[in-house]
């Protein structure tokens, strides 16, 4: 048996779809169902909340970054061992990039591809019957994307619910949820999005509050009845990122957290052993490991902790002398000479690459990336094409004298120049790798 699934979509970020998604996931899990969360696009924070709410690992499904065969394999895997899959849209339901049909990165691609219904979450604050015009636009915009029901969010009163809900039901869309305005249901955010699940104090208590909201304000039985089977075409993991080694030393603590679930899961499935260690606890990669991976994370946790971690710093220098090390985004910054914080204070990093980075002047760097490797590294062999995503506010202060790692393009193939650096066994990039192109 395969899982039944539904997509939670909205007109934009901030509509409340994450709270609705987590509330549904947690409520169904409390009923004893095996329920899994999925996220369209490259978000690496929401899957952590999905995992905490359900006890099953979340997954990203990205129609731009993942070749169709890999996308189908991951979707099939997500459905194989679950009763129900709730797939949360990134940003607005139809938001992606200009790309060939079905490869835009939007949740609408997944709705078309798998024939999944959409539960539309509408923030109706500041409007009433106009919400029906928005819902009708969603229902008619794309014939291949079916709106199955609506959840009204941030209602001010019972009269507000009646005005907006009756207008929506008059155009033929069922209203299966009505949530009163309640700021206590909001999850805290920072510049990269939600504060991560692992950082959240009293996480399970908040997840249960969201589940209580879902039980009270949503018709969960009706929502489950709207779902349809998730039955993707056959796929394979041939384009998944292969394990960079047999035993992978993976930095894992409050400063190093951004690892896509499907990447680590595939490494494990392919027979690699992941050996976590904590740089902030001044731990070293284990000597038995044959590669070290520094993922992205929150820079606030890096600056002083890394500078003071003398055992970690010395061990990384020894490791780099004979074995590969790769860093992504925050991990890439740590591999450099220095990191300037938002106050303008400079902190020494590992110095295994020659660049220096800064948060003193924030500048958003955001978007899909396609990289052609100029040399072999833990991401793959020379010439390998990698698809991924970049999202950070740091800037390069000094480039250093290391060799570039890759030739970079944006999601539409526009050249962005050389990217990342390599020196000896050490390599790093600002972008997060998702799959082979």
CSV table of C-alpha atoms in Angstrom, one decimal:
chain,number,residue,atom,x,y,z
A,1,UNK,CA,0.0,0.0,0.0
A,2,UNK,CA,1.1,3.5,-0.8
A,3,UNK,CA,0.4,6.6,1.2
A,4,UNK,CA,-2.3,9.0,0.5
A,5,UNK,CA,-1.0,12.6,0.1
A,6,UNK,CA,-2.1,16.2,-0.1
A,7,UNK,CA,-0.2,19.5,-0.8
A,8,UNK,CA,-0.5,22.4,1.5
A,9,UNK,CA,-0.2,25.6,-0.6
A,10,UNK,CA,-0.7,29.3,-0.2
A,11,UNK,CA,-0.5,32.6,-2.2
A,12,UNK,CA,2.8,33.6,-0.5
A,13,UNK,CA,5.2,33.0,2.4
A,14,UNK,CA,3.7,34.1,5.7
A,15,UNK,CA,0.2,32.8,5.1
A,16,UNK,CA,0.4,30.3,7.8
A,17,UNK,CA,0.9,27.1,5.8
A,18,UNK,CA,3.9,25.9,7.9
A,19,UNK,CA,1.8,26.1,11.1
A,20,UNK,CA,-1.1,24.4,9.4
A,21,UNK,CA,1.2,21.7,8.0
A,22,UNK,CA,2.9,21.0,11.3
A,23,UNK,CA,-0.4,21.0,13.1
A,24,UNK,CA,-1.9,18.4,10.7
A,25,UNK,CA,1.2,16.3,10.9
A,26,UNK,CA,1.4,16.3,14.7
A,27,UNK,CA,-2.4,15.7,15.1
A,28,UNK,CA,-2.4,12.7,12.7
A,29,UNK,CA,0.7,11.3,14.4
A,30,UNK,CA,-1.0,11.5,17.8
A,31,UNK,CA,-3.9,9.5,16.3
A,32,UNK,CA,-1.4,6.7,15.7
A,33,UNK,CA,-1.0,7.2,11.9
A,34,UNK,CA,2.4,6.9,10.2
A,35,UNK,CA,2.5,10.3,8.7
A,36,UNK,CA,5.4,11.9,6.9
A,37,UNK,CA,6.1,15.6,6.0
A,38,UNK,CA,7.6,16.6,2.7
A,39,UNK,CA,8.8,20.0,1.5
A,40,UNK,CA,8.9,21.3,-2.1
A,41,UNK,CA,12.0,23.2,-3.0
A,42,UNK,CA,15.3,23.6,-1.2
A,43,UNK,CA,14.2,24.5,2.3
A,44,UNK,CA,16.4,22.7,4.9
A,45,UNK,CA,14.7,23.9,8.0
A,46,UNK,CA,11.0,22.9,7.7
A,47,UNK,CA,11.9,19.1,7.3
A,48,UNK,CA,13.3,19.2,10.8
A,49,UNK,CA,10.0,20.3,12.2
A,50,UNK,CA,8.2,17.7,10.1
A,51,UNK,CA,10.5,15.0,11.6
A,52,UNK,CA,10.0,16.2,15.2
A,53,UNK,CA,6.2,16.3,14.7
A,54,UNK,CA,5.9,12.8,13.2
A,55,UNK,CA,8.9,10.7,14.2
A,56,UNK,CA,9.5,10.0,10.5
A,57,UNK,CA,12.3,11.7,8.6
A,58,UNK,CA,11.1,14.6,6.4
A,59,UNK,CA,12.2,14.9,2.8
A,60,UNK,CA,12.7,17.6,0.2
A,61,UNK,CA,11.1,17.1,-3.3
A,62,UNK,CA,12.6,19.6,-5.7
A,63,UNK,CA,11.5,19.5,-9.3
A,64,UNK,CA,14.4,21.8,-10.5
A,65,UNK,CA,17.3,20.5,-8.5
A,66,UNK,CA,16.4,16.8,-8.7
A,67,UNK,CA,16.4,14.9,-12.0
A,68,UNK,CA,12.9,13.3,-12.6
A,69,UNK,CA,14.2,9.8,-11.8
A,70,UNK,CA,15.6,10.9,-8.4
A,71,UNK,CA,12.5,12.9,-7.6
A,72,UNK,CA,10.3,9.9,-8.3
A,73,UNK,CA,12.5,7.6,-6.2
A,74,UNK,CA,12.4,10.0,-3.2
A,75,UNK,CA,8.6,10.5,-3.6
A,76,UNK,CA,8.1,6.7,-3.8
A,77,UNK,CA,10.3,6.1,-0.8
A,78,UNK,CA,8.4,8.7,1.2
A,79,UNK,CA,5.1,7.0,0.4
A,80,UNK,CA,6.2,3.4,0.9
A,81,UNK,CA,6.4,3.4,4.7
A,82,UNK,CA,3.7,5.9,5.6
A,83,UNK,CA,-0.1,6.1,5.8
A,84,UNK,CA,-0.3,9.8,4.9
A,85,UNK,CA,2.1,12.4,3.3
A,86,UNK,CA,1.6,16.1,3.8
A,87,UNK,CA,3.6,18.0,1.3
A,88,UNK,CA,4.3,21.7,2.2
A,89,UNK,CA,4.8,24.2,-0.6
A,90,UNK,CA,7.7,26.7,-0.5
A,91,UNK,CA,6.6,30.3,-0.9
A,92,UNK,CA,3.5,30.6,-3.1
A,93,UNK,CA,2.1,27.5,-4.7
A,94,UNK,CA,3.1,28.4,-8.2
A,95,UNK,CA,6.4,30.1,-7.3
A,96,UNK,CA,9.5,28.7,-9.0
A,97,UNK,CA,11.9,29.9,-11.7
A,98,UNK,CA,11.5,30.1,-15.5
A,99,UNK,CA,12.3,26.6,-16.6
A,100,UNK,CA,11.1,23.8,-18.9
A,101,UNK,CA,7.6,22.6,-17.9
A,102,UNK,CA,7.6,20.6,-14.7
A,103,UNK,CA,11.1,21.7,-13.7
A,104,UNK,CA,10.4,25.1,-12.1
A,105,UNK,CA,10.9,24.0,-8.5
A,106,UNK,CA,7.4,24.9,-7.5
A,107,UNK,CA,4.9,22.8,-5.6
A,108,UNK,CA,2.6,23.2,-8.5
A,109,UNK,CA,5.0,21.0,-10.5
A,110,UNK,CA,4.5,18.2,-8.0
A,111,UNK,CA,0.7,18.6,-8.0
A,112,UNK,CA,0.7,18.2,-11.7
A,113,UNK,CA,3.2,15.3,-11.8
A,114,UNK,CA,1.6,13.2,-9.1
A,115,UNK,CA,-2.0,14.3,-9.5
A,116,UNK,CA,-2.1,15.5,-5.9
A,117,UNK,CA,-4.9,17.8,-4.6
A,118,UNK,CA,-4.0,21.1,-3.0
A,119,UNK,CA,-5.3,22.4,0.4
A,120,UNK,CA,-5.2,26.2,0.0
A,121,UNK,CA,-4.3,28.2,3.2
A,122,UNK,CA,-5.6,31.7,2.9
A,123,UNK,CA,-4.6,34.5,5.3
A,124,UNK,CA,-7.9,36.4,5.2
A,125,UNK,CA,-6.9,39.2,7.6
A,126,UNK,CA,-8.0,42.5,6.2
A,127,UNK,CA,-10.5,41.0,3.8
A,128,UNK,CA,-13.7,39.0,3.8
A,129,UNK,CA,-15.6,38.0,0.6
A,130,UNK,CA,-12.6,39.1,-1.5
A,131,UNK,CA,-11.0,35.8,-0.3
A,132,UNK,CA,-13.3,34.0,-2.7
A,133,UNK,CA,-11.8,35.9,-5.7
A,134,UNK,CA,-8.3,34.8,-4.6
A,135,UNK,CA,-9.5,31.2,-4.2
A,136,UNK,CA,-11.2,31.3,-7.6
A,137,UNK,CA,-8.0,32.6,-9.2
A,138,UNK,CA,-6.1,29.6,-7.7
A,139,UNK,CA,-8.8,27.2,-8.8
A,140,UNK,CA,-8.8,28.4,-12.4
A,141,UNK,CA,-5.1,29.5,-13.0
A,142,UNK,CA,-3.8,26.0,-14.0
A,143,UNK,CA,-6.1,23.3,-15.1
A,144,UNK,CA,-3.5,20.7,-14.1
A,145,UNK,CA,-3.4,21.8,-10.5
A,146,UNK,CA,-6.6,21.0,-8.5
A,147,UNK,CA,-7.7,23.0,-5.5
A,148,UNK,CA,-9.5,20.5,-3.2
A,149,UNK,CA,-10.3,22.6,-0.2
A,150,UNK,CA,-9.5,25.8,1.7
A,151,UNK,CA,-8.4,26.7,5.2
A,152,UNK,CA,-9.2,30.2,6.4
A,153,UNK,CA,-6.4,31.6,8.6
A,154,UNK,CA,-6.1,34.6,10.9
A,155,UNK,CA,-9.9,35.1,11.2
A,156,UNK,CA,-11.0,38.0,13.5
A,157,UNK,CA,-14.5,36.7,14.4
A,158,UNK,CA,-17.3,34.2,13.7
A,159,UNK,CA,-18.8,36.9,11.4
A,160,UNK,CA,-15.5,37.1,9.5
A,161,UNK,CA,-15.5,33.3,9.1
A,162,UNK,CA,-19.0,33.3,7.8
A,163,UNK,CA,-18.5,36.1,5.2
A,164,UNK,CA,-15.3,34.7,3.7
A,165,UNK,CA,-16.2,31.1,4.1
A,166,UNK,CA,-19.7,31.4,2.6
A,167,UNK,CA,-18.3,33.3,-0.4
A,168,UNK,CA,-15.6,30.6,-1.1
A,169,UNK,CA,-18.1,27.7,-0.7
A,170,UNK,CA,-20.4,29.5,-3.2
A,171,UNK,CA,-17.8,29.1,-5.9
A,172,UNK,CA,-17.6,25.3,-5.2
A,173,UNK,CA,-14.6,25.0,-2.9
A,174,UNK,CA,-15.2,23.4,0.5
A,175,UNK,CA,-13.9,25.2,3.5
A,176,UNK,CA,-12.3,22.5,5.8
A,177,UNK,CA,-10.7,24.8,8.4
A,178,UNK,CA,-11.1,28.1,10.1
A,179,UNK,CA,-8.4,29.4,12.4
A,180,UNK,CA,-8.8,32.5,14.6
A,181,UNK,CA,-6.0,34.9,14.8
A,182,UNK,CA,-3.5,33.7,17.5
A,183,UNK,CA,0.0,35.1,17.6
A,184,UNK,CA,1.1,32.3,20.1
A,185,UNK,CA,0.8,29.8,17.3
A,186,UNK,CA,3.6,31.5,15.3
A,187,UNK,CA,7.0,29.9,15.2
A,188,UNK,CA,10.0,32.3,15.8
A,189,UNK,CA,12.0,33.3,12.7
A,190,UNK,CA,15.4,34.7,11.9
A,191,UNK,CA,16.9,35.9,8.6
A,192,UNK,CA,17.2,32.4,7.1
A,193,UNK,CA,13.6,31.5,8.0
A,194,UNK,CA,12.3,29.6,11.0
A,195,UNK,CA,14.5,29.0,14.0
A,196,UNK,CA,15.5,25.4,13.6
A,197,UNK,CA,13.7,22.6,15.4
A,198,UNK,CA,16.8,21.7,17.4
A,199,UNK,CA,17.1,25.2,18.8
A,200,UNK,CA,13.5,25.6,19.9
A,201,UNK,CA,12.9,25.5,23.6
A,202,UNK,CA,9.9,23.3,24.6
A,203,UNK,CA,9.6,22.2,21.0
A,204,UNK,CA,7.2,19.3,21.6
A,205,UNK,CA,4.9,21.5,23.7
A,206,UNK,CA,4.6,23.9,20.8
A,207,UNK,CA,4.0,21.1,18.3
A,208,UNK,CA,1.3,19.8,20.5
A,209,UNK,CA,-0.3,23.3,20.7
A,210,UNK,CA,-0.3,23.3,16.9
A,211,UNK,CA,-1.9,19.8,16.9
A,212,UNK,CA,-4.5,21.0,19.4
A,213,UNK,CA,-5.3,23.9,17.0
A,214,UNK,CA,-5.6,21.5,14.1
A,215,UNK,CA,-8.0,19.2,16.1
A,216,UNK,CA,-10.1,22.2,17.1
A,217,UNK,CA,-10.1,24.4,13.9
A,218,UNK,CA,-9.6,21.9,11.0
A,219,UNK,CA,-11.8,19.1,9.8
A,220,UNK,CA,-9.0,16.5,9.8
A,221,UNK,CA,-11.3,13.7,8.6
A,222,UNK,CA,-12.4,15.8,5.7
A,223,UNK,CA,-8.8,16.8,4.9
A,224,UNK,CA,-7.7,13.1,4.9
A,225,UNK,CA,-10.7,12.3,2.6
A,226,UNK,CA,-9.4,14.9,0.1
A,227,UNK,CA,-6.0,13.2,-0.2
A,228,UNK,CA,-5.2,10.9,-3.1
A,229,UNK,CA,-2.7,8.0,-3.4
A,230,UNK,CA,0.9,9.1,-4.1
A,231,UNK,CA,2.0,6.8,-6.8
A,232,UNK,CA,5.1,8.1,-8.6
A,233,UNK,CA,6.6,6.5,-11.7
A,234,UNK,CA,9.6,4.3,-11.2
A,235,UNK,CA,12.8,6.1,-10.3
A,236,UNK,CA,16.3,5.4,-9.1
A,237,UNK,CA,19.0,7.1,-7.0
A,238,UNK,CA,21.6,7.3,-9.8
A,239,UNK,CA,21.7,11.1,-9.6
A,240,UNK,CA,21.9,11.3,-5.8
A,241,UNK,CA,25.0,12.7,-4.3
A,242,UNK,CA,27.2,9.6,-3.7
A,243,UNK,CA,28.9,9.2,-0.3
A,244,UNK,CA,32.1,11.2,-0.3
A,245,UNK,CA,33.8,8.4,1.7
A,246,UNK,CA,33.1,5.1,3.5
A,247,UNK,CA,33.3,6.7,7.0
A,248,UNK,CA,32.2,10.4,6.9
A,249,UNK,CA,33.1,12.7,9.8
A,250,UNK,CA,30.1,15.0,9.9
A,251,UNK,CA,30.2,18.2,11.9
A,252,UNK,CA,26.9,18.3,13.9
A,253,UNK,CA,26.0,20.8,16.5
A,254,UNK,CA,24.3,24.2,16.9
A,255,UNK,CA,26.6,25.8,14.4
A,256,UNK,CA,26.6,23.0,11.8
A,257,UNK,CA,23.0,21.9,11.0
A,258,UNK,CA,22.1,22.3,7.4
A,259,UNK,CA,22.2,18.9,5.9
A,260,UNK,CA,19.4,17.9,3.5
A,261,UNK,CA,17.7,14.7,4.8
A,262,UNK,CA,17.8,12.9,1.5
A,263,UNK,CA,21.6,13.5,1.1
A,264,UNK,CA,22.5,11.9,4.5
A,265,UNK,CA,19.9,9.2,4.1
A,266,UNK,CA,21.3,8.2,0.7
A,267,UNK,CA,24.9,8.1,2.1
A,268,UNK,CA,23.7,5.7,4.8
A,269,UNK,CA,21.7,3.6,2.3
A,270,UNK,CA,24.7,3.4,0.0
A,271,UNK,CA,26.7,1.8,2.9
A,272,UNK,CA,28.6,4.7,4.3
A,273,UNK,CA,28.9,5.3,8.0
A,274,UNK,CA,28.3,8.8,9.3
A,275,UNK,CA,30.4,9.7,12.4
A,276,UNK,CA,29.1,13.0,13.9
A,277,UNK,CA,31.4,15.3,16.0
A,278,UNK,CA,30.9,18.7,17.5
A,279,UNK,CA,33.4,21.5,16.7
A,280,UNK,CA,31.7,23.8,19.3
A,281,UNK,CA,32.5,21.1,21.9
A,282,UNK,CA,36.1,21.2,20.6
A,283,UNK,CA,35.8,17.7,19.2
A,284,UNK,CA,37.9,16.4,16.4
A,285,UNK,CA,36.9,14.3,13.4
A,286,UNK,CA,37.6,10.7,14.2
A,287,UNK,CA,40.9,9.3,12.9
A,288,UNK,CA,39.2,6.3,11.4
A,289,UNK,CA,37.2,8.6,9.0
A,290,UNK,CA,38.3,9.0,5.4
A,291,UNK,CA,36.5,12.3,4.7
A,292,UNK,CA,35.2,15.3,6.7
A,293,UNK,CA,32.1,17.3,5.8
A,294,UNK,CA,31.3,20.7,7.3
A,295,UNK,CA,27.7,21.6,6.5
A,296,UNK,CA,26.2,25.0,6.7
A,297,UNK,CA,24.7,26.5,9.9
A,298,UNK,CA,24.2,29.6,11.9
A,299,UNK,CA,27.1,32.0,12.0
A,300,UNK,CA,26.2,33.3,15.4
A,301,UNK,CA,27.3,30.0,16.8
A,302,UNK,CA,30.6,29.9,14.9
A,303,UNK,CA,32.6,33.0,15.5
A,304,UNK,CA,33.8,32.7,19.1
A,305,UNK,CA,33.3,28.9,19.5
A,306,UNK,CA,35.4,28.0,16.5
A,307,UNK,CA,38.1,30.5,17.4
A,308,UNK,CA,38.4,29.0,20.8
A,309,UNK,CA,38.2,25.3,19.8
A,310,UNK,CA,41.9,24.6,19.8
A,311,UNK,CA,41.7,20.8,19.7
A,312,UNK,CA,39.3,21.0,16.7
A,313,UNK,CA,41.5,23.5,14.9
A,314,UNK,CA,44.6,21.4,15.3
A,315,UNK,CA,42.9,18.2,14.4
A,316,UNK,CA,41.4,19.7,11.2
A,317,UNK,CA,44.9,20.8,10.1
A,318,UNK,CA,46.2,17.3,10.6
A,319,UNK,CA,43.2,15.8,8.8
A,320,UNK,CA,43.6,18.1,5.9
A,321,UNK,CA,47.2,17.0,5.4
A,322,UNK,CA,46.1,13.5,4.1
A,323,UNK,CA,42.3,13.4,3.8
A,324,UNK,CA,39.5,15.4,2.0
A,325,UNK,CA,37.5,18.1,3.8
A,326,UNK,CA,34.6,19.9,2.2
A,327,UNK,CA,32.5,22.8,3.6
A,328,UNK,CA,29.2,24.2,2.5
A,329,UNK,CA,28.1,27.8,3.2
A,330,UNK,CA,28.8,28.2,6.9
A,331,UNK,CA,31.3,25.3,6.7
A,332,UNK,CA,32.9,27.1,3.8
A,333,UNK,CA,33.3,30.3,5.9
A,334,UNK,CA,34.9,28.3,8.7
A,335,UNK,CA,37.5,26.9,6.3
A,336,UNK,CA,38.6,30.4,5.5
A,337,UNK,CA,41.1,32.7,7.3
A,338,UNK,CA,38.7,35.0,9.2
A,339,UNK,CA,35.1,35.8,9.8
A,340,UNK,CA,33.9,39.3,10.5
A,341,UNK,CA,30.8,39.5,12.6
A,342,UNK,CA,27.9,41.9,12.3
A,343,UNK,CA,29.6,44.3,14.8
A,344,UNK,CA,32.7,44.4,12.7
A,345,UNK,CA,34.9,42.2,15.0
A,346,UNK,CA,37.1,39.8,13.3
A,347,UNK,CA,37.5,36.1,14.4
A,348,UNK,CA,40.1,33.6,13.2
A,349,UNK,CA,38.8,30.6,11.4
A,350,UNK,CA,40.6,27.4,10.3
A,351,UNK,CA,42.8,29.0,7.7
A,352,UNK,CA,42.7,25.9,5.5
A,353,UNK,CA,41.5,28.1,2.6
A,354,UNK,CA,42.6,31.7,2.0
A,355,UNK,CA,39.3,33.6,1.8
A,356,UNK,CA,37.8,35.8,4.5
A,357,UNK,CA,34.1,36.5,4.9
A,358,UNK,CA,31.9,39.1,6.6
A,359,UNK,CA,28.5,39.7,8.1
A,360,UNK,CA,29.2,43.4,8.8
A,361,UNK,CA,27.2,44.4,5.6
A,362,UNK,CA,24.4,42.1,5.0
A,363,UNK,CA,23.6,41.2,1.4
A,364,UNK,CA,21.2,38.5,0.4
A,365,UNK,CA,22.6,35.8,-1.9
A,366,UNK,CA,19.7,33.6,-2.9
A,367,UNK,CA,18.8,31.2,-5.7
A,368,UNK,CA,19.3,27.9,-7.5
A,369,UNK,CA,22.8,27.1,-8.6
A,370,UNK,CA,24.4,24.7,-11.2
A,371,UNK,CA,28.1,24.0,-10.8
A,372,UNK,CA,30.5,22.2,-13.1
A,373,UNK,CA,33.4,21.0,-11.0
A,374,UNK,CA,36.9,22.0,-12.2
A,375,UNK,CA,38.5,19.3,-10.1
A,376,UNK,CA,37.7,16.2,-8.1
A,377,UNK,CA,36.4,16.8,-4.5
A,378,UNK,CA,33.9,15.2,-2.1
A,379,UNK,CA,31.1,16.4,-4.3
A,380,UNK,CA,32.3,14.4,-7.3
A,381,UNK,CA,34.8,13.9,-10.1
A,382,UNK,CA,36.2,16.6,-12.3
A,383,UNK,CA,33.5,17.7,-14.8
A,384,UNK,CA,30.6,16.6,-12.7
A,385,UNK,CA,27.5,18.8,-12.9
A,386,UNK,CA,25.9,19.6,-9.5
A,387,UNK,CA,22.6,21.3,-8.8
A,388,UNK,CA,22.0,23.1,-5.6
A,389,UNK,CA,20.9,26.2,-3.8
A,390,UNK,CA,22.5,29.3,-2.2
A,391,UNK,CA,21.0,31.3,0.6
A,392,UNK,CA,23.2,33.5,2.8
A,393,UNK,CA,23.8,37.1,3.8
A,394,UNK,CA,27.6,36.9,4.1
A,395,UNK,CA,30.0,38.6,1.7
A,396,UNK,CA,33.5,37.8,0.6
A,397,UNK,CA,36.0,40.2,2.1
A,398,UNK,CA,39.1,38.7,0.6
A,399,UNK,CA,39.3,36.0,-2.1
A,400,UNK,CA,42.7,34.5,-1.2
A,401,UNK,CA,44.9,32.7,-3.8
A,402,UNK,CA,43.3,29.3,-3.9
A,403,UNK,CA,42.2,27.6,-7.1
A,404,UNK,CA,38.4,27.9,-8.0
A,405,UNK,CA,36.4,24.8,-7.4
A,406,UNK,CA,33.7,25.1,-10.0
A,407,UNK,CA,32.1,27.2,-12.7
A,408,UNK,CA,28.8,28.4,-11.5
A,409,UNK,CA,25.5,29.3,-13.2
A,410,UNK,CA,22.1,30.4,-11.9
A,411,UNK,CA,19.0,28.3,-12.2
A,412,UNK,CA,18.4,29.6,-15.8
A,413,UNK,CA,21.9,28.8,-16.9
A,414,UNK,CA,23.3,32.3,-16.8
A,415,UNK,CA,27.0,32.2,-16.0
A,416,UNK,CA,28.0,33.5,-12.6
A,417,UNK,CA,31.7,32.9,-12.9
A,418,UNK,CA,34.1,30.8,-10.8
A,419,UNK,CA,32.9,29.7,-7.4
A,420,UNK,CA,34.3,28.1,-4.3
A,421,UNK,CA,37.9,27.2,-3.6
A,422,UNK,CA,40.2,24.2,-3.3
A,423,UNK,CA,43.7,23.7,-1.8
A,424,UNK,CA,45.2,20.3,-1.5
A,425,UNK,CA,42.6,18.1,0.0
A,426,UNK,CA,40.3,21.0,1.1
A,427,UNK,CA,37.4,22.4,-0.8
A,428,UNK,CA,34.4,24.5,-0.1
A,429,UNK,CA,31.5,26.5,-1.7
A,430,UNK,CA,28.8,28.9,-0.6
A,431,UNK,CA,26.1,26.7,-2.3
A,432,UNK,CA,24.4,23.6,-0.8
A,433,UNK,CA,24.6,20.6,-3.1
A,434,UNK,CA,21.3,18.8,-3.7
A,435,UNK,CA,21.8,16.3,-6.5
A,436,UNK,CA,23.8,15.7,-9.6
A,437,UNK,CA,22.6,17.5,-12.7
